[in-house]
PDB file of C-alpha atoms in Angstrom:
ATOM      1  CA  MET A 133      93.813 114.362 118.807  1.00 26.00           C
ATOM      2  CA  ARG A 134      95.377 112.679 115.770  1.00 27.00           C
ATOM      3  CA  THR A 135      97.651 114.664 113.474  1.00 30.00           C
ATOM      4  CA  ASN A 136      98.911 114.015 109.968  1.00 34.00           C
ATOM      5  CA  THR A 137     102.225 112.841 111.412  1.00 30.00           C
ATOM      6  CA  ALA A 138     100.506 110.213 113.528  1.00 32.00           C
ATOM      7  CA  ARG A 139      98.485 109.097 110.532  1.00 37.00           C
ATOM      8  CA  ALA A 140     101.670 108.742 108.482  1.00 37.00           C
ATOM      9  CA  VAL A 141     103.058 106.247 110.978  1.00 33.00           C
ATOM     10  CA  ASP A 142      99.881 104.198 110.688  1.00 37.00           C
ATOM     11  CA  LEU A 143     100.207 104.305 106.905  1.00 40.00           C
ATOM     12  CA  LEU A 144     103.730 102.924 107.077  1.00 38.00           C
ATOM     13  CA  VAL A 145     102.641  99.883 109.048  1.00 35.00           C
ATOM     14  CA  VAL A 146      99.854  99.026 106.651  1.00 37.00           C
ATOM     15  CA  LEU A 147     101.981  99.771 103.590  1.00 40.00           C
ATOM     16  CA  ALA A 148     104.362  97.027 104.650  1.00 40.00           C
ATOM     17  CA  LEU A 149     101.468  94.602 104.526  1.00 34.00           C
ATOM     18  CA  LEU A 150     100.172  96.133 101.324  1.00 39.00           C
ATOM     19  CA  THR A 151     103.317  95.388  99.330  1.00 38.00           C
ATOM     20  CA  ALA A 152     103.378  91.815 100.616  1.00 35.00           C
ATOM     21  CA  VAL A 153      99.751  90.896  99.994  1.00 32.00           C
ATOM     22  CA  THR A 154      98.152  91.455  96.590  1.00 33.00           C
ATOM     23  CA  GLY A 155      94.955  93.453  96.702  1.00 34.00           C
ATOM     24  CA  ALA A 156      95.176  94.135 100.417  1.00 33.00           C
ATOM     25  CA  VAL A 157      93.819  97.636 100.102  1.00 32.00           C
ATOM     26  CA  ALA A 158      90.239  98.713  99.642  1.00 31.00           C
ATOM     27  CA  GLY A 159      88.963 101.810  97.937  1.00 33.00           C
ATOM     28  CA  CYS A 160      87.403 103.096  94.777  1.00 34.00           C
ATOM     29  CA  GLY A 161      89.420 103.062  91.564  1.00 33.00           C
ATOM     30  CA  SER A 162      89.796 106.002  89.237  1.00 33.00           C
ATOM     31  CA  GLU A 163      91.607 106.718  86.025  1.00 34.00           C
ATOM     32  CA  LYS A 164      93.701 109.854  85.840  1.00 34.00           C
ATOM     33  CA  ALA A 165      96.290 110.954  83.324  1.00 34.00           C
ATOM     34  CA  GLY A 166      99.605 112.744  83.561  1.00 35.00           C
ATOM     35  CA  GLY A 167     102.710 113.307  81.489  1.00 36.00           C
ATOM     36  CA  HIS A 168     106.359 114.253  81.665  1.00 36.00           C
ATOM     37  CA  GLY A 169     107.009 115.912  84.988  1.00 38.00           C
ATOM     38  CA  ALA A 170     103.276 116.265  85.550  1.00 39.00           C
ATOM     39  CA  ARG A 171     101.207 115.665  88.646  1.00 45.00           C
ATOM     40  CA  VAL A 172      98.318 113.263  88.433  1.00 51.00           C
ATOM     41  CA  GLY A 173      96.086 115.092  90.852  1.00 48.00           C
ATOM     42  CA  ASP A 174      95.540 118.670  91.953  1.00 48.00           C
ATOM     43  CA  GLY A 175      98.241 121.326  91.948  1.00 51.00           C
ATOM     44  CA  ASP A 176     101.919 121.354  91.007  1.00 56.00           C
ATOM     45  CA  PRO A 177     104.493 118.845  92.278  1.00 56.00           C
ATOM     46  CA  ALA A 178     106.367 119.861  95.415  1.00 62.00           C
ATOM     47  CA  PRO A 179     109.994 120.959  94.847  1.00 67.00           C
ATOM     48  CA  GLU A 180     111.185 118.252  97.260  1.00 75.00           C
ATOM     49  CA  SER A 181     109.324 115.613  95.258  1.00 81.00           C
ATOM     50  CA  GLU A 182     110.877 116.770  91.985  1.00 87.00           C
ATOM     51  CA  ALA A 183     114.354 116.872  93.506  1.00 91.00           C
ATOM     52  CA  ARG A 184     113.995 113.379  94.968  1.00 93.00           C
ATOM     53  CA  ALA A 185     112.752 111.956  91.652  1.00 94.00           C
ATOM     54  CA  ARG A 186     115.781 113.425  89.890  1.00 95.00           C
ATOM     55  CA  GLN A 187     118.119 111.941  92.523  1.00 95.00           C
ATOM     56  CA  VAL A 188     116.591 108.500  91.999  1.00 96.00           C
ATOM     57  CA  ALA A 189     116.812 108.754  88.206  1.00 96.00           C
ATOM     58  CA  ASP A 190     120.445 109.923  88.344  1.00 96.00           C
ATOM     59  CA  ALA A 191     121.410 107.153  90.799  1.00 97.00           C
ATOM     60  CA  TRP A 192     120.014 104.403  88.574  1.00 96.00           C
ATOM     61  CA  ASP A 193     121.244 105.838  85.264  1.00 92.00           C
ATOM     62  CA  GLY A 194     124.280 103.835  84.160  1.00 91.00           C
ATOM     63  CA  SER A 195     124.455 101.922  87.472  1.00 95.00           C
ATOM     64  CA  LYS A 196     125.342  98.280  87.929  1.00 95.00           C
ATOM     65  CA  ALA A 197     121.831  97.744  89.313  1.00 95.00           C
ATOM     66  CA  ALA A 198     120.301  99.079  86.087  1.00 94.00           C
ATOM     67  CA  GLU A 199     122.567  96.804  84.036  1.00 93.00           C
ATOM     68  CA  THR A 200     121.488  93.802  86.100  1.00 93.00           C
ATOM     69  CA  TRP A 201     117.810  94.776  85.760  1.00 92.00           C
ATOM     70  CA  ARG A 202     118.039  95.000  81.995  1.00 89.00           C
ATOM     71  CA  LYS A 203     119.608  91.559  81.751  1.00 92.00           C
ATOM     72  CA  GLY A 204     117.044  89.835  83.964  1.00 94.00           C
ATOM     73  CA  TYR A 205     113.431  88.719  83.757  1.00 95.00           C
ATOM     74  CA  TYR A 206     111.101  91.026  85.681  1.00 92.00           C
ATOM     75  CA  PRO A 207     107.385  90.752  84.822  1.00 91.00           C
ATOM     76  CA  LEU A 208     105.408  93.989  84.641  1.00 85.00           C
ATOM     77  CA  GLY A 209     102.172  92.457  83.358  1.00 82.00           C
ATOM     78  CA  GLU A 210      99.779  90.059  85.044  1.00 86.00           C
ATOM     79  CA  THR A 211     101.387  86.665  85.659  1.00 92.00           C
ATOM     80  CA  VAL A 212      97.927  85.080  85.800  1.00 94.00           C
ATOM     81  CA  GLN A 213      95.683  85.312  82.723  1.00 94.00           C
ATOM     82  CA  LEU A 214      92.017  84.418  83.050  1.00 95.00           C
ATOM     83  CA  PRO A 215      90.007  82.207  80.691  1.00 96.00           C
ATOM     84  CA  GLU A 216      88.306  83.975  77.797  1.00 94.00           C
ATOM     85  CA  ASN A 217      85.071  85.737  78.765  1.00 89.00           C
ATOM     86  CA  ALA A 218      85.651  85.081  82.451  1.00 90.00           C
ATOM     87  CA  PHE A 219      83.639  84.990  84.544  1.00 93.00           C
ATOM     88  CA  ARG A 220      80.417  83.093  83.891  1.00 93.00           C
ATOM     89  CA  ASN A 221      78.667  84.532  86.928  1.00 95.00           C
ATOM     90  CA  GLY A 222      79.109  86.521  90.108  1.00 95.00           C
ATOM     91  CA  ALA A 223      79.870  83.436  92.185  1.00 95.00           C
ATOM     92  CA  ASP A 224      82.854  82.524  89.989  1.00 96.00           C
ATOM     93  CA  LYS A 225      84.093  86.104  90.099  1.00 95.00           C
ATOM     94  CA  LEU A 226      83.861  86.071  93.889  1.00 94.00           C
ATOM     95  CA  ALA A 227      85.659  82.728  94.021  1.00 95.00           C
ATOM     96  CA  TYR A 228      88.566  84.106  92.018  1.00 95.00           C
ATOM     97  CA  GLY A 229      88.642  87.296  94.081  1.00 92.00           C
ATOM     98  CA  THR A 230      89.064  85.222  97.257  1.00 93.00           C
ATOM     99  CA  ARG A 231      91.336  82.750  95.406  1.00 93.00           C
ATOM    100  CA  ASN A 232      89.078  79.929  96.538  1.00 95.00           C
ATOM    101  CA  PHE A 233      89.900  76.864  94.381  1.00 95.00           C
ATOM    102  CA  VAL A 234      89.258  73.146  94.609  1.00 93.00           C
ATOM    103  CA  LEU A 235      91.603  70.657  92.926  1.00 94.00           C
ATOM    104  CA  ARG A 236      89.855  67.605  91.535  1.00 92.00           C
ATOM    105  CA  GLY A 237      92.420  65.086  90.345  1.00 85.00           C
ATOM    106  CA  GLY A 238      96.201  65.239  90.181  1.00 90.00           C
ATOM    107  CA  LEU A 239      98.653  67.703  88.671  1.00 95.00           C
ATOM    108  CA  PRO A 240     101.348  66.607  86.189  1.00 95.00           C
ATOM    109  CA  ALA A 241     105.022  66.299  87.005  1.00 94.00           C
ATOM    110  CA  THR A 242     107.342  68.968  85.644  1.00 90.00           C
ATOM    111  CA  PRO A 243     108.526  67.659  82.254  1.00 87.00           C
ATOM    112  CA  GLN A 244     111.829  69.550  82.269  1.00 89.00           C
ATOM    113  CA  LYS A 245     114.179  71.375  84.622  1.00 94.00           C
ATOM    114  CA  ASP A 246     114.324  74.763  82.900  1.00 95.00           C
ATOM    115  CA  GLY A 247     112.171  77.105  80.832  1.00 96.00           C
ATOM    116  CA  LYS A 248     113.066  79.942  78.503  1.00 96.00           C
ATOM    117  CA  VAL A 249     111.934  83.568  78.365  1.00 97.00           C
ATOM    118  CA  LYS A 250     111.872  84.759  74.733  1.00 97.00           C
ATOM    119  CA  TRP A 251     111.662  88.505  74.152  1.00 94.00           C
ATOM    120  CA  GLU A 252     109.797  89.925  71.185  1.00 91.00           C
ATOM    121  CA  SER A 253     112.714  92.308  70.566  1.00 88.00           C
ATOM    122  CA  GLY A 254     115.193  89.411  70.492  1.00 91.00           C
ATOM    123  CA  GLY A 255     117.186  87.558  73.119  1.00 93.00           C
ATOM    124  CA  SER A 256     116.243  84.920  75.637  1.00 96.00           C
ATOM    125  CA  LEU A 257     116.979  83.809  79.184  1.00 96.00           C
ATOM    126  CA  THR A 258     116.858  80.313  80.700  1.00 97.00           C
ATOM    127  CA  LEU A 259     115.455  80.004  84.225  1.00 96.00           C
ATOM    128  CA  PRO A 260     114.333  77.158  86.525  1.00 96.00           C
ATOM    129  CA  LEU A 261     110.838  75.956  85.694  1.00 96.00           C
ATOM    130  CA  MET A 262     108.184  76.199  88.400  1.00 96.00           C
ATOM    131  CA  GLY A 263     106.287  72.973  89.061  1.00 96.00           C
ATOM    132  CA  ALA A 264     102.545  72.707  88.494  1.00 96.00           C
ATOM    133  CA  ARG A 265     101.867  72.243  92.209  1.00 95.00           C
ATOM    134  CA  LYS A 266     103.736  75.401  93.214  1.00 95.00           C
ATOM    135  CA  ALA A 267     102.115  77.379  90.393  1.00 96.00           C
ATOM    136  CA  TYR A 268      98.684  76.160  91.521  1.00 96.00           C
ATOM    137  CA  GLU A 269      99.377  77.168  95.117  1.00 94.00           C
ATOM    138  CA  THR A 270     100.286  80.723  94.080  1.00 93.00           C
ATOM    139  CA  VAL A 271      96.824  81.044  92.541  1.00 93.00           C
ATOM    140  CA  ALA A 272      94.715  78.950  94.926  1.00 93.00           C
ATOM    141  CA  ARG A 273      95.233  80.707  98.240  1.00 85.00           C
ATOM    142  CA  GLY A 274      91.774  80.323  99.702  1.00 76.00           C
ATOM    143  CA  SER A 275      90.057  77.340 101.279  1.00 73.00           C
ATOM    144  CA  ASN A 276      86.523  77.777 102.544  1.00 77.00           C
ATOM    145  CA  ASP A 277      82.968  76.614 101.936  1.00 82.00           C
ATOM    146  CA  GLY A 278      82.039  79.629  99.824  1.00 87.00           C
ATOM    147  CA  PRO A 279      81.932  79.845  96.021  1.00 93.00           C
ATOM    148  CA  HIS A 280      84.901  78.108  94.432  1.00 94.00           C
ATOM    149  CA  LEU A 281      86.503  77.329  91.083  1.00 95.00           C
ATOM    150  CA  THR A 282      87.360  73.710  90.296  1.00 95.00           C
ATOM    151  CA  VAL A 283      90.657  72.808  88.619  1.00 96.00           C
ATOM    152  CA  THR A 284      90.457  69.467  86.805  1.00 95.00           C
ATOM    153  CA  GLY A 285      93.911  69.287  85.232  1.00 95.00           C
ATOM    154  CA  ALA A 286      96.924  71.179  83.875  1.00 96.00           C
ATOM    155  CA  LYS A 287      99.481  71.069  81.095  1.00 96.00           C
ATOM    156  CA  LEU A 288     102.579  73.076  80.245  1.00 97.00           C
ATOM    157  CA  GLY A 289     102.177  75.721  77.544  1.00 97.00           C
ATOM    158  CA  GLU A 290     103.064  79.379  76.923  1.00 97.00           C
ATOM    159  CA  MET A 291     101.734  82.895  77.433  1.00 97.00           C
ATOM    160  CA  THR A 292     102.884  86.419  76.646  1.00 94.00           C
ATOM    161  CA  LEU A 293     103.203  89.307  79.078  1.00 90.00           C
ATOM    162  CA  ALA A 294     104.906  92.662  79.577  1.00 88.00           C
ATOM    163  CA  THR A 295     108.348  92.611  81.195  1.00 89.00           C
ATOM    164  CA  SER A 296     111.074  95.127  81.995  1.00 88.00           C
ATOM    165  CA  ARG A 297     112.578  94.302  78.587  1.00 88.00           C
ATOM    166  CA  GLY A 298     109.355  94.538  76.619  1.00 86.00           C
ATOM    167  CA  PRO A 299     106.823  91.844  75.635  1.00 89.00           C
ATOM    168  CA  ALA A 300     107.982  88.250  76.124  1.00 93.00           C
ATOM    169  CA  THR A 301     106.734  84.711  75.608  1.00 96.00           C
ATOM    170  CA  VAL A 302     107.216  82.559  78.688  1.00 97.00           C
ATOM    171  CA  PRO A 303     106.369  79.009  79.812  1.00 97.00           C
ATOM    172  CA  ALA A 304     103.058  78.800  81.646  1.00 98.00           C
ATOM    173  CA  TRP A 305     100.896  76.201  83.320  1.00 98.00           C
ATOM    174  CA  LEU A 306      97.491  76.011  81.677  1.00 98.00           C
ATOM    175  CA  PHE A 307      94.924  74.997  84.294  1.00 97.00           C
ATOM    176  CA  THR A 308      91.638  73.538  83.094  1.00 97.00           C
ATOM    177  CA  LEU A 309      88.677  75.019  84.941  1.00 96.00           C
ATOM    178  CA  GLU A 310      85.379  73.202  85.196  1.00 95.00           C
ATOM    179  CA  GLY A 311      82.802  75.020  83.069  1.00 95.00           C
ATOM    180  CA  TYR A 312      85.316  76.950  80.938  1.00 97.00           C
ATOM    181  CA  ASP A 313      86.478  76.190  77.404  1.00 96.00           C
ATOM    182  CA  THR A 314      89.827  77.975  77.749  1.00 97.00           C
ATOM    183  CA  PRO A 315      92.385  77.605  80.554  1.00 97.00           C
ATOM    184  CA  LEU A 316      93.559  79.838  83.346  1.00 97.00           C
ATOM    185  CA  LYS A 317      97.246  80.523  82.665  1.00 97.00           C
ATOM    186  CA  ARG A 318      99.941  81.029  85.282  1.00 97.00           C
ATOM    187  CA  VAL A 319     103.567  81.903  84.422  1.00 96.00           C
ATOM    188  CA  ALA A 320     105.829  78.941  85.234  1.00 97.00           C
ATOM    189  CA  LEU A 321     108.907  81.028  86.078  1.00 95.00           C
ATOM    190  CA  SER A 322     109.933  83.117  89.060  1.00 93.00           C
ATOM    191  CA  PRO A 323     111.472  86.543  88.398  1.00 93.00           C
ATOM    192  CA  SER A 324     115.205  87.114  88.523  1.00 93.00           C
ATOM    193  CA  LYS A 325     116.718  88.250  91.816  1.00 91.00           C
ATOM    194  CA  LEU A 326     116.277  91.969  92.359  1.00 89.00           C
ATOM    195  CA  PRO A 327     119.477  94.037  92.154  1.00 91.00           C
ATOM    196  CA  ARG A 328     120.540  96.050  95.170  1.00 92.00           C
ATOM    197  CA  PRO A 329     119.290  99.630  94.664  1.00 94.00           C
ATOM    198  CA  PRO A 330     121.969 102.312  94.129  1.00 96.00           C
ATOM    199  CA  ILE A 331     120.074 104.752  96.383  1.00 96.00           C
ATOM    200  CA  LYS A 332     118.486 104.433  99.831  1.00 93.00           C
ATOM    201  CA  PRO A 333     114.830 105.165 100.662  1.00 92.00           C
ATOM    202  CA  VAL A 334     114.071 108.793 101.374  1.00 86.00           C
ATOM    203  CA  GLY A 335     113.228 107.908 104.989  1.00 76.00           C
ATOM    204  CA  GLU A 336     111.385 105.495 107.237  1.00 72.00           C
ATOM    205  CA  VAL A 337     108.084 107.343 107.593  1.00 69.00           C
ATOM    206  CA  PRO A 338     105.949 108.484 104.639  1.00 69.00           C
ATOM    207  CA  THR A 339     104.634 112.030 104.643  1.00 72.00           C
ATOM    208  CA  ASP A 340     101.845 113.796 102.812  1.00 69.00           C
ATOM    209  CA  GLU A 341     104.453 115.147 100.373  1.00 80.00           C
ATOM    210  CA  LEU A 342     106.054 111.787  99.514  1.00 86.00           C
ATOM    211  CA  ALA A 343     104.990 108.212 100.239  1.00 85.00           C
ATOM    212  CA  PRO A 344     105.726 104.759  98.809  1.00 88.00           C
ATOM    213  CA  LEU A 345     103.482 103.391  96.105  1.00 89.00           C
ATOM    214  CA  GLY A 346     101.358 100.358  96.903  1.00 85.00           C
ATOM    215  CA  ARG A 347     102.065  98.261  93.812  1.00 86.00           C
ATOM    216  CA  LEU A 348     102.005  98.126  90.050  1.00 90.00           C
ATOM    217  CA  VAL A 349      98.514  97.157  88.899  1.00 88.00           C
ATOM    218  CA  GLY A 350      99.117  96.939  85.161  1.00 85.00           C
ATOM    219  CA  MET A 351     100.513  98.456  81.999  1.00 87.00           C
ATOM    220  CA  ALA A 352      98.821  99.302  78.703  1.00 87.00           C
ATOM    221  CA  ALA A 353      99.636  97.031  75.770  1.00 82.00           C
ATOM    222  CA  ASP A 354     101.454  99.870  74.022  1.00 86.00           C
ATOM    223  CA  GLY A 355     103.403 100.820  77.153  1.00 87.00           C
ATOM    224  CA  ARG A 356     102.097 104.408  77.046  1.00 91.00           C
ATOM    225  CA  SER A 357     100.409 104.246  80.435  1.00 92.00           C
ATOM    226  CA  VAL A 358     100.856 102.466  83.744  1.00 91.00           C
ATOM    227  CA  THR A 359      98.376 101.932  86.545  1.00 92.00           C
ATOM    228  CA  VAL A 360      99.598 101.920  90.137  1.00 91.00           C
ATOM    229  CA  MET A 361      97.936 101.582  93.513  1.00 88.00           C
ATOM    230  CA  ALA A 362      98.424 104.792  95.480  1.00 84.00           C
ATOM    231  CA  THR A 363      97.365 105.109  99.091  1.00 76.00           C
ATOM    232  CA  HIS A 364      95.875 107.867 101.202  1.00 63.00           C
ATOM    233  CA  GLY A 365      94.044 108.395 104.466  1.00 62.00           C
ATOM    234  CA  ALA A 366      90.444 109.070 105.418  1.00 63.00           C
ATOM    235  CA  CYS A 367      90.935 112.805 106.007  1.00 68.00           C
ATOM    236  CA  ASP A 368      92.260 114.014 102.668  1.00 64.00           C
ATOM    237  CA  ASP A 369      91.162 114.453  99.050  1.00 62.00           C
ATOM    238  CA  GLY A 370      93.071 111.470  97.699  1.00 74.00           C
ATOM    239  CA  PRO A 371      96.436 110.549  96.200  1.00 82.00           C
ATOM    240  CA  ALA A 372      98.484 112.307  93.539  1.00 86.00           C
ATOM    241  CA  VAL A 373     101.322 110.914  91.438  1.00 91.00           C
ATOM    242  CA  ASP A 374     104.140 112.997  89.958  1.00 89.00           C
ATOM    243  CA  VAL A 375     105.953 111.659  86.890  1.00 92.00           C
ATOM    244  CA  LEU A 376     109.550 112.258  85.852  1.00 94.00           C
ATOM    245  CA  GLU A 377     110.558 110.670  82.546  1.00 95.00           C
ATOM    246  CA  THR A 378     114.186 110.351  81.523  1.00 94.00           C
ATOM    247  CA  GLY A 379     115.945 108.356  78.855  1.00 92.00           C
ATOM    248  CA  GLY A 380     116.582 105.496  81.252  1.00 93.00           C
ATOM    249  CA  SER A 381     113.732 105.581  83.739  1.00 94.00           C
ATOM    250  CA  VAL A 382     110.205 106.614  84.679  1.00 95.00           C
ATOM    251  CA  VAL A 383     110.115 107.815  88.287  1.00 96.00           C
ATOM    252  CA  LEU A 384     106.736 107.980  90.052  1.00 95.00           C
ATOM    253  CA  SER A 385     106.310 110.067  93.208  1.00 93.00           C
ATOM    254  CA  ALA A 386     103.186 109.425  95.283  1.00 90.00           C
ATOM    255  CA  SER A 387     101.740 112.015  97.640  1.00 86.00           C
ATOM    256  CA  VAL A 388      98.461 113.029  99.259  1.00 79.00           C
ATOM    257  CA  VAL A 389      96.440 116.168  98.486  1.00 76.00           C
ATOM    258  CA  GLY A 390      93.895 118.101 100.507  1.00 67.00           C
ATOM    259  CA  THR A 391      95.102 116.973 103.937  1.00 67.00           C
ATOM    260  CA  LYS A 392      93.292 118.353 106.944  1.00 65.00           C
ATOM    261  CA  ASP A 393      94.400 118.890 110.531  1.00 66.00           C
ATOM    262  CA  GLY A 394      92.386 117.625 113.438  1.00 62.00           C
ATOM    263  CA  PRO A 395      90.875 114.286 114.484  1.00 65.00           C
ATOM    264  CA  CYS A 396      91.281 111.542 111.905  1.00 67.00           C
ATOM    265  CA  THR A 397      90.856 107.785 111.778  1.00 64.00           C
ATOM    266  CA  SER A 398      93.858 105.654 110.849  1.00 65.00           C
ATOM    267  CA  GLN A 399      92.251 104.104 107.756  1.00 66.00           C
ATOM    268  CA  LEU A 400      94.400 103.312 104.753  1.00 68.00           C
ATOM    269  CA  LEU A 401      92.566 103.630 101.451  1.00 70.00           C
ATOM    270  CA  GLY A 402      93.875 102.489  98.097  1.00 70.00           C
ATOM    271  CA  GLU A 403      93.110 104.088  94.758  1.00 82.00           C
ATOM    272  CA  GLU A 404      94.184 102.949  91.298  1.00 89.00           C
ATOM    273  CA  VAL A 405      95.831 105.803  89.427  1.00 90.00           C
ATOM    274  CA  THR A 406      96.618 105.569  85.721  1.00 92.00           C
ATOM    275  CA  VAL A 407      99.530 107.676  84.520  1.00 92.00           C
ATOM    276  CA  THR A 408      99.922 108.481  80.821  1.00 92.00           C
ATOM    277  CA  LEU A 409     103.498 108.844  79.570  1.00 94.00           C
ATOM    278  CA  ASP A 410     105.061 110.864  76.773  1.00 94.00           C
ATOM    279  CA  ARG A 411     106.368 107.656  75.200  1.00 92.00           C
ATOM    280  CA  PRO A 412     106.212 103.909  75.915  1.00 91.00           C
ATOM    281  CA  VAL A 413     108.015 102.577  78.965  1.00 90.00           C
ATOM    282  CA  GLY A 414     110.075 100.234  76.766  1.00 85.00           C
ATOM    283  CA  ASP A 415     113.133  99.020  78.651  1.00 85.00           C
ATOM    284  CA  ARG A 416     113.189 102.035  80.960  1.00 91.00           C
ATOM    285  CA  LEU A 417     113.078 101.345  84.683  1.00 93.00           C
ATOM    286  CA  LEU A 418     109.796 102.061  86.469  1.00 94.00           C
ATOM    287  CA  LEU A 419     110.913 103.462  89.829  1.00 95.00           C
ATOM    288  CA  ASP A 420     109.316 104.580  93.099  1.00 94.00           C
ATOM    289  CA  ALA A 421     110.775 107.910  94.260  1.00 94.00           C
ATOM    290  CA  PHE A 422     110.197 107.184  97.962  1.00 93.00           C
ATOM    291  CA  THR A 423     111.909 103.777  98.112  1.00 93.00           C
ATOM    292  CA  GLY A 424     114.399 104.340  95.277  1.00 95.00           C
ATOM    293  CA  ARG A 425     113.489 100.864  94.005  1.00 94.00           C
ATOM    294  CA  PRO A 426     111.511  99.438  91.098  1.00 93.00           C
ATOM    295  CA  VAL A 427     107.767  99.788  91.660  1.00 91.00           C
ATOM    296  CA  PRO A 428     106.706  96.499  93.309  1.00 84.00           C
ATOM    297  CA  ASN A 429     104.142  94.091  91.931  1.00 77.00           C
ATOM    298  CA  GLU A 430     102.857  90.734  93.140  1.00 66.00           C
ATOM    299  CA  GLU A 431     105.877  88.939  91.662  1.00 61.00           C
ATOM    300  CA  ASN A 432     108.521  91.558  92.244  1.00 55.00           C
ATOM    301  CA  GLY A 433     108.248  92.920  95.760  1.00 51.00           C
ATOM    302  CA  PRO A 434     111.352  94.173  97.538  1.00 44.00           C
ATOM    303  CA  SER A 435     113.522  91.434  99.016  1.00 36.00           C
ATOM    304  CA  PRO A 436     114.177  91.316 102.779  1.00 32.00           C
ATOM    305  CA  SER A 437     117.879  92.010 102.136  1.00 31.00           C
ATOM    306  CA  GLN A 438     116.969  95.396 100.688  1.00 34.00           C
TER     307      GLN A 438
END
């Protein structure tokens, strides 16, 4: 007999892998909307969830960690941008999904030591420039005989993306793909070091009432909505996300609705949930109530020291 508690332990194990590996979860996506203090799902937020979200917001507000975050470079948008009108066919789409690339020819040497982040709102930050080889290896993770994309060259250019301080222009490697007129772009900078959170995680084991988010999937161009990967088990009605907006942060609390007692498999399912906000994220921190940390993405997962 498997209970919800046993299933929660299984979720914790897989969640650790989920935050380390992009796209590790499987499930069907959905778009749901919520607002200030609202639950994205069925029912009202649990009192414990609301209280925890407020604790996290209060801990970060005016903290040294928040000051460090607002001075650094933390991408919130996709650090890889696809060629225009990608993809030509299903095989190419599959190749990108499995990150199966072939390099034909060499990659250029890094022309300079540093690169600069330039924010649309003003200000800039100089960071070490990532080499073309390392940038390529962050994109090309597969190696098999299946469908593949062929990279024939690269040059240093720029791209724009959402960051914790608003839209920014950053250096990027522009990889030429065989069969495409426009390049695949990959940011040529690594994010700043994460600050140490001013509050500890709520606990070690997620529950149906509060669990860690999988990762940040994306943010709308106007900053009025964010999409996150929320997880749930095979014996419930799916995930819910509570939202607490303050002047300095947006705290997201993930939970599971419609849980059932009795036998249950230990599957972990992922579902994309889109949360609509009362106003744009701007430079507010996007926080996970369970961990007390910024919502992780493929570039900005929690460091081992945390």
